[in-house]
Amino acid sequence: MPELIPEPRYARFARDAGTCVLDDPLLDVGPGAEGTARWLRRELGAATGWELPAPAAGETYGERAVIRLVLRPELARSVGAESYELHVTQRWVLLEGADPAGLFYAAQTLRQLLGPEAYRRAPIAPGRGRRLPVGGVQDGPRFGWRGMMLDVARHFMPKDGVLRYIDLLAAHKLNVLHLHLTDDQGWRVEIKRHPRLTEVGAWRPRSRWGHRASPLWNETPHGGFYTQDDIREIVAYAAERHVRVVPEIDVPGHSQAAIAAYPELGNTDVVDTAALEVWDDWGISENVLAPTEAVLRFYEGVFEELLELFPADVSPFVHVGGDECPKGQWRASALAQERIRELGVDGEDGLQSWFIRHFDGWLAERGRRLIGWDEILEGGLAPGAAVSSWRGYAGGIAAAEAGHDVVMCPEQQVYLDHRQAGGPGEPMPIGYVRSLEDVYRFEPVPPKLSPQAAARVLGAQANVWTEVMENQGRVDYQVFPRLAAFAEVVWSRLPEPAERDYAGFEARMCGHYRRLDALGVDYRPPGGPLPWQRRPGVLGRPIEGEPPNV
């Protein structure tokens, strides 16, 4: 059986059925399949040297092999959205998709069948035909939301790195990239009406080297941002690969970078906000937004530009953060206390809810859906809002039982910044040990949910926080190979966690490591970190024992 990841719903390849030899095949493209055809010609063409020409009008295939691309909408009724079938005979390959996304995933499976060389950017064995096993696949995803959150605020990832990660998500049949664009340590998206957000807010003077308990510093200034054209390119690139991009702009906490750029956004009656810089440390800054109408208008302007950059058909959800908002400045602020009395809200917690509910309604009026971390449940939500359940399962359970859609991303299970093993060689170890097997046994739908609430679980995402990931290689090390296990969890219909065939998955990973090698992914090897992947002497924050199931 081919080493396919994620594991398909049904696959049959008989040993005695022969092979299909593809040597510069024709590409027969049916109506609606043009996007997948472009991708095949670009990616497989680069890797194999194939031109993949279309058959001439009236041309018969003759002895030449052919790949056919066909949309077959009835598959959506029998198998589901984003589903596909792949058929291989000794003469031709047929890819059928329930929709364009399903057809694209069929092409991803074809690429896996062609072997690791199909993931390279130039042919290393030109002129050699590729052999496919004869057989077929029928497949479709378990969840509609299969995502990864990438924190580009703490350590900026240049545009080319983001495009690369979109390709890596698509190769694993993941379809959501949640971009964490703002935080205390940096603002990463150009807003033309507020230019200081990137002129000032995108740059910090230095960075803590390791966890915040570490005495070490990297004294090199750090920063960067995406221009609006960069964002348009990222969104279009993702859409071509059937990846939705969810932008996140944090309010009212995690906002020191914005306040450093525009001091009037902060609580000026208790803090000299004009003296603030973009924060150079990790953790949760006490500097939060002031609860004023002027601050709301400022962020409405931010979101107006953001909605133009992230069209509704690609990005129906907008993430507003809403988590980890310290209340000390509001308690000390006469202005904030007067605001509490004016609004009639329940203290400082009510102010935080007021921020979120305002943008909940504002986004809904513009045809978008608000999503935020599970703290946004405190104070109530409008019916269309959704919740990213990060502190555990509890927030997601409460949200789903209350009728809200949920994306499960509990930190104890799928925070990929957490360490992968307990050995001393793990670089800057953070959190609980979450091994490849632990991620493979993650279950997005907790058993205590009622059937009606379980239907509210849109899916899950793995979160990648980058405080201790200073470059692409460090991100790769933390993300892979665990993202492959996560992809199988959210795509495939697996047994209950304890009954999953981890040994079978591990065996299939042998072939998948070769694909990651061809893609240049600096993953953690099964035997532990390589010498250049270690960070000896740099403090992390390891937590011992099994993570709680909360």
mmCIF file of C-alpha atoms in Angstrom, residues 155 185 204-222 277-283 428 467 470 537-539:
data_model
loop_
_atom_site.group_PDB
_atom_site.id
_atom_site.type_symbol
_atom_site.label_atom_id
_atom_site.label_comp_id
_atom_site.label_asym_id
_atom_site.label_seq_id
_atom_site.Cartn_x
_atom_site.Cartn_y
_atom_site.Cartn_z
ATOM 1 C CA HIS A 155 9.176 36.719 15.248
ATOM 2 C CA GLN A 185 6.078 42.650 20.298
ATOM 3 C CA ARG A 204 11.616 46.368 18.518
ATOM 4 C CA PRO A 205 15.104 47.238 19.762
ATOM 5 C CA ARG A 206 16.042 43.723 20.917
ATOM 6 C CA SER A 207 14.556 40.312 21.802
ATOM 7 C CA ARG A 208 14.766 37.984 24.751
ATOM 8 C CA TRP A 209 16.828 34.891 23.795
ATOM 9 C CA GLY A 210 14.836 32.002 25.215
ATOM 10 C CA HIS A 211 11.927 32.035 27.654
ATOM 11 C CA ARG A 212 11.306 35.190 29.694
ATOM 12 C CA ALA A 213 13.231 33.569 32.599
ATOM 13 C CA SER A 214 16.365 33.524 30.446
ATOM 14 C CA PRO A 215 19.006 36.181 31.247
ATOM 15 C CA LEU A 216 20.123 36.225 27.595
ATOM 16 C CA TRP A 217 19.266 38.828 24.967
ATOM 17 C CA ASN A 218 19.648 39.155 21.230
ATOM 18 C CA GLU A 219 20.596 42.808 20.889
ATOM 19 C CA THR A 220 19.858 42.940 17.143
ATOM 20 C CA PRO A 221 16.744 45.028 16.414
ATOM 21 C CA HIS A 222 13.974 42.829 15.046
ATOM 22 C CA GLU A 277 8.393 51.186 22.992
ATOM 23 C CA VAL A 278 7.442 48.007 21.201
ATOM 24 C CA TRP A 279 7.886 45.376 23.907
ATOM 25 C CA ASP A 280 11.138 43.433 23.783
ATOM 26 C CA ASP A 281 10.125 40.693 26.225
ATOM 27 C CA TRP A 282 7.735 37.733 26.159
ATOM 28 C CA GLY A 283 4.632 37.194 28.249
ATOM 29 C CA MET A 428 14.412 26.043 24.428
ATOM 30 C CA GLU A 467 8.566 33.565 21.011
ATOM 31 C CA GLU A 470 13.753 32.969 15.780
ATOM 32 C CA GLY A 537 22.167 26.659 27.686
ATOM 33 C CA VAL A 538 19.153 28.710 26.578
ATOM 34 C CA LEU A 539 16.361 28.499 29.152
#
